[in-house]
Coordinates of C-alpha atoms and ligand atoms in Angstrom, one line a residue:
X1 CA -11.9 -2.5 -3.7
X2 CA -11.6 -1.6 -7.7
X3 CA -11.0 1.7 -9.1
X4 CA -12.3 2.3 -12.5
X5 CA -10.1 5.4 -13.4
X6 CA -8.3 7.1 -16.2
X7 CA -4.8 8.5 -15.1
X8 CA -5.7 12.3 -16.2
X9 CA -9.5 12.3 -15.4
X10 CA -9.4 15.3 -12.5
X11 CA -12.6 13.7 -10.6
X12 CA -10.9 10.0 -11.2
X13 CA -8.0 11.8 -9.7
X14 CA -10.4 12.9 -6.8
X15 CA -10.7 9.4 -5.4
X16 CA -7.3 8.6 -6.0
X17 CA -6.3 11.2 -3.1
X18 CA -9.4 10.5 -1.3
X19 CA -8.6 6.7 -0.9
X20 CA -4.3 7.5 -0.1
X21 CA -5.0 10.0 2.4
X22 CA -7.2 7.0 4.1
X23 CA -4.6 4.3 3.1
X24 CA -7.3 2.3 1.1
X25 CA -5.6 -0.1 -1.5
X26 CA -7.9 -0.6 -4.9
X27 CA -7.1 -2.6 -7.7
X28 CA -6.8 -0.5 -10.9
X29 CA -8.5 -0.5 -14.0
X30 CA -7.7 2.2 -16.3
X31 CA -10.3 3.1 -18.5
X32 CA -9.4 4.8 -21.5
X33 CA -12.3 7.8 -21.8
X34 CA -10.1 8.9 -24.9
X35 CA -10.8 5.9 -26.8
X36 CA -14.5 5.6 -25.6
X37 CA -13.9 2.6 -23.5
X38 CA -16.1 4.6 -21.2
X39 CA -19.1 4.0 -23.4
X40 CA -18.4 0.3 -24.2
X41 CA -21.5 -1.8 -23.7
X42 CA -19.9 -3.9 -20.6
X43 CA -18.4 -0.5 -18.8
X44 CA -21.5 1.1 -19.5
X45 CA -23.3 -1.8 -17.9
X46 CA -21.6 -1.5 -14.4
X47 CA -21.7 2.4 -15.0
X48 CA -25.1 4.0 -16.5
X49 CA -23.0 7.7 -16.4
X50 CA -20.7 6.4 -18.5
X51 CA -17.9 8.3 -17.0
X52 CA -15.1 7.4 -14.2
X53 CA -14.7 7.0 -12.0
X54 CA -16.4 4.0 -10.4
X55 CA -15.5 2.3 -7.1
X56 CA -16.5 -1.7 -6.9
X57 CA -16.5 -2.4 -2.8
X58 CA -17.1 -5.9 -3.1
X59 CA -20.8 -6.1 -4.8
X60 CA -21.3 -2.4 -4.3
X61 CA -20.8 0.0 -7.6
X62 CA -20.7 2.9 -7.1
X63 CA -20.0 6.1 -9.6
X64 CA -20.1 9.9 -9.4
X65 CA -17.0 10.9 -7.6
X66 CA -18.5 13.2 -4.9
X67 CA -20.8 10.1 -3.7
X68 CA -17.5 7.9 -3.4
X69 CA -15.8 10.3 -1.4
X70 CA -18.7 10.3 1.1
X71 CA -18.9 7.0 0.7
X72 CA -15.3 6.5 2.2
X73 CA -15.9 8.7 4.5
X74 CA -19.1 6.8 5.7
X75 CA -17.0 3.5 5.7
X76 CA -13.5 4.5 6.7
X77 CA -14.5 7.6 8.8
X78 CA -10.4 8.7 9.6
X79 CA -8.9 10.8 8.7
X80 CA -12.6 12.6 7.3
X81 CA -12.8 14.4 4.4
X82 CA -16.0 16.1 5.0
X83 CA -15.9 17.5 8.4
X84 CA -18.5 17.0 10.8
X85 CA -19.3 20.3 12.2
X86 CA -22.1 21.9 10.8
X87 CA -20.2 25.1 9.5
X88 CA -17.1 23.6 8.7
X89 CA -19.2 20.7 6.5
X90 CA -20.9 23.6 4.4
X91 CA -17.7 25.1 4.0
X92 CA -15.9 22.8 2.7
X93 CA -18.5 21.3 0.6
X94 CA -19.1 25.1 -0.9
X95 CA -16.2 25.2 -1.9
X96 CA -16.0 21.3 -3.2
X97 CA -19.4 22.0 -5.4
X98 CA -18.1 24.9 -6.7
X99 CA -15.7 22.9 -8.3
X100 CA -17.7 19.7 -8.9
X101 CA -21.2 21.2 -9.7
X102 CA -19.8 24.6 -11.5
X103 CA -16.2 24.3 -13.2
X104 CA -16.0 20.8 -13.9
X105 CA -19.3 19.9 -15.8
X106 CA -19.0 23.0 -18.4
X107 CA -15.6 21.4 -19.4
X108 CA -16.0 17.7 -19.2
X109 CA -14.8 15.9 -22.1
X110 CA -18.1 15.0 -23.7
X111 CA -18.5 19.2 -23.8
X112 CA -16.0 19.6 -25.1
X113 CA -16.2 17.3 -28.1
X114 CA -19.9 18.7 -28.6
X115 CA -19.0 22.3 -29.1
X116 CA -16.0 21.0 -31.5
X117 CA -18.0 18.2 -33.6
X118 CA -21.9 19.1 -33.9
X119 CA -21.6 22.8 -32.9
X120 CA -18.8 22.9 -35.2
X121 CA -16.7 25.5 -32.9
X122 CA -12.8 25.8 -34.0
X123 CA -10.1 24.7 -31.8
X124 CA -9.6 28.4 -30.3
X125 CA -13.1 28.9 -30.0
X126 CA -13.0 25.2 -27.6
X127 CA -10.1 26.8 -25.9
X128 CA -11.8 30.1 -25.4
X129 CA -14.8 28.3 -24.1
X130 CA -12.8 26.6 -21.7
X131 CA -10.8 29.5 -20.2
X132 CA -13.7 31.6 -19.9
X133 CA -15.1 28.9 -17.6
X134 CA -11.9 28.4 -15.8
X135 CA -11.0 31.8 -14.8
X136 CA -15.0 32.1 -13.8
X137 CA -14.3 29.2 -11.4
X138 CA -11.2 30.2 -10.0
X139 CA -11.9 33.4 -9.8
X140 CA -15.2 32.5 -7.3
X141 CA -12.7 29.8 -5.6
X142 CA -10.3 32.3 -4.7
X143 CA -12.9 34.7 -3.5
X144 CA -13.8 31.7 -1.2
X145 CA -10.4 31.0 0.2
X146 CA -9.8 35.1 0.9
X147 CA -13.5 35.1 2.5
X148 CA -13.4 31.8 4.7
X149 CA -10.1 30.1 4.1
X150 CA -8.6 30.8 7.4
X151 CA -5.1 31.0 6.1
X152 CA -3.9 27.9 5.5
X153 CA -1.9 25.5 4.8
X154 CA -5.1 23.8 3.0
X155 CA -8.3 25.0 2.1
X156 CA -9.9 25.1 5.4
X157 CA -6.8 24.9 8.3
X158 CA -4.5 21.9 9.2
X159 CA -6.2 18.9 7.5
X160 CA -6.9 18.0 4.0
X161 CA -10.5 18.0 3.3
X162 CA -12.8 17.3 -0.2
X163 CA -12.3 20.6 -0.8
X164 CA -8.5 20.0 -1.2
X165 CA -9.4 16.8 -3.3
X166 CA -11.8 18.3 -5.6
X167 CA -9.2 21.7 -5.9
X168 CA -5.7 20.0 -6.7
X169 CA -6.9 17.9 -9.4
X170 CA -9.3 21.1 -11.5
X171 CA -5.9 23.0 -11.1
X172 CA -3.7 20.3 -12.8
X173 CA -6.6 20.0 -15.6
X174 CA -6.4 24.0 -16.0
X175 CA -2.8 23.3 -16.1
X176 CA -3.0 21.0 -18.8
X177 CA -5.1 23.3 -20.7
X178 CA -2.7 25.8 -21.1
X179 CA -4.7 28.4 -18.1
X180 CA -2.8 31.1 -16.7
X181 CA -3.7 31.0 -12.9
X182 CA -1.1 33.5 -11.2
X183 CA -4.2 35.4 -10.7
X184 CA -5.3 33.1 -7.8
X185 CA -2.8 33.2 -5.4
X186 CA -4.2 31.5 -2.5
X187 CA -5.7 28.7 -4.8
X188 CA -2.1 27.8 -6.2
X189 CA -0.6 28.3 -2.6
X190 CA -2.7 25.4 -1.3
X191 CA -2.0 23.5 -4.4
X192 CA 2.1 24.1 -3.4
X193 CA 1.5 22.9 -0.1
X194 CA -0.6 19.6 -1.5
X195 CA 2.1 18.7 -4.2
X196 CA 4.5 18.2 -0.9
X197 CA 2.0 15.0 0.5
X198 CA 2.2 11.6 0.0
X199 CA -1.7 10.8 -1.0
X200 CA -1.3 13.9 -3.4
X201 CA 1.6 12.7 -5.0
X202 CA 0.4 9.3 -5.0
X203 CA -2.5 10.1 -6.7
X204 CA -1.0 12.3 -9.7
X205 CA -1.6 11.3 -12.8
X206 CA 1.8 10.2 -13.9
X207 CA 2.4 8.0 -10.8
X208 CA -1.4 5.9 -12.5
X209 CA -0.7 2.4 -14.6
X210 CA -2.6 3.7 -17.4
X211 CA -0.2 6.7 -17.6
X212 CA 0.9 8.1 -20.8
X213 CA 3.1 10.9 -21.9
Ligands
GSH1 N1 -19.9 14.2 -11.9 C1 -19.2 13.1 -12.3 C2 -18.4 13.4 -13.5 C3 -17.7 12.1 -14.1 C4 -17.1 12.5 -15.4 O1 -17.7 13.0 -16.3 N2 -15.8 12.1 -15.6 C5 -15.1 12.4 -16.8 C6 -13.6 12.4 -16.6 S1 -13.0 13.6 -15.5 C7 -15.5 11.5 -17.9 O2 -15.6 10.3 -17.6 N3 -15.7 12.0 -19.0 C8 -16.1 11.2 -20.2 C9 -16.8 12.1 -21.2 O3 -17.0 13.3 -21.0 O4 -17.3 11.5 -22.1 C10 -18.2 12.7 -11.1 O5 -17.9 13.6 -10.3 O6 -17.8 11.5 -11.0

């Protein structure tokens, strides 16, 4: 398989952990979405979103990183990150759309550079925009966790699920944005216990070719 990926794009970052926790090797191609190599004529062409990530299974594209991660899970069933069982299933994708449908889209990059170049919104009007939306995220996640999480060590019990792939990598991009998020206690509890596995750590952003400080 080929990853189309950029090291610090969170939903890049998603399949990252999704294909270590299944041991799936992909050749990597980082796409620089700084530089707008994600809107260059031939990446466009294998990827109408215009966006990473994009998994190539032999003659198969394939973007939009909540498809990919069922897709795995279609092909490579173990270990699964989107349980079987009815209730568990629509728990954990709840919680995974809350990040994937709700927080991530309002602050996606292309947003972003709207509000600050035809809007015309300041630099700490961007940021404000941005925090607004992340604490409005994390603040339904961790009402999520306290209502259904179960205790622990991940989302929902023993196993990673999609949930724990799409939370770890919306935490780092808080992170980077400068969020405070001791207000979500069980949110950065099962990001602790996640930065202690091997798929998480594989898949960090600094451990990706196309890293850069
Ligand atoms: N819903 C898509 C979103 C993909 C997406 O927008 N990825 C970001 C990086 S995290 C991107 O490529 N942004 C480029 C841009 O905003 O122009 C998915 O889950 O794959």
């Amino acid at each position: 398989m080929q990853l189309y990926s950029f090291f610090n794009s969170s939903t890049s970052y998603r399949v990252r952990i999704a294909l270590a926790l299944k041991g799936l090797p992909a050749d990597y191609h980082g796409v620089n979405i700084r530089n707008g190599e994600h809107r260059a004529p031939g990446y466009a062409a294998l990827n109408p979103s215009r966006a990473v990530p994009l998994l190539v299974d032999g003659d198969f594209a394939l973007g939009q990183s909540m498809a990919i991660l069922d897709y795995l899970d279609q092909r490579h069933p173990e270990p699964r990150l989107i349980p079987l069982e009815p209730r568990l299933r629509a728990r954990v994708l709840e919680l995974a759309h809350a990040i994937a449908c709700d927080m991530h889209p309002v602050n996606n990059l292309r947003i972003l550079k709207y509000l600050q170049g035809p809007l015309g919104l300041s630099a700490a009007q961007k940021d404000a925009w941005y925090a607004h939306w992340a604490a409005e995220g994390f603040e339904a996640l961790e009402g999520l966790l306290a209502l259904h999480g179960g205790g622990g060590p991940w989302c929902f019990g023993s196993q990673p699920t999609a949930a724990d792939v799409c939370l770890v990598p919306q935490v780092a991009n808080a992170l980077r944005a400068g969020c405070a998020l001791d207000a979500y206690p069980r949110v950065m509890a099962v990001r602790a216990h996640a930065q202690q596995h091997p798929a998480f750590i594989a898949a960090r952003p600094q451990e990706q070719p196309d890293h850069q400080p």
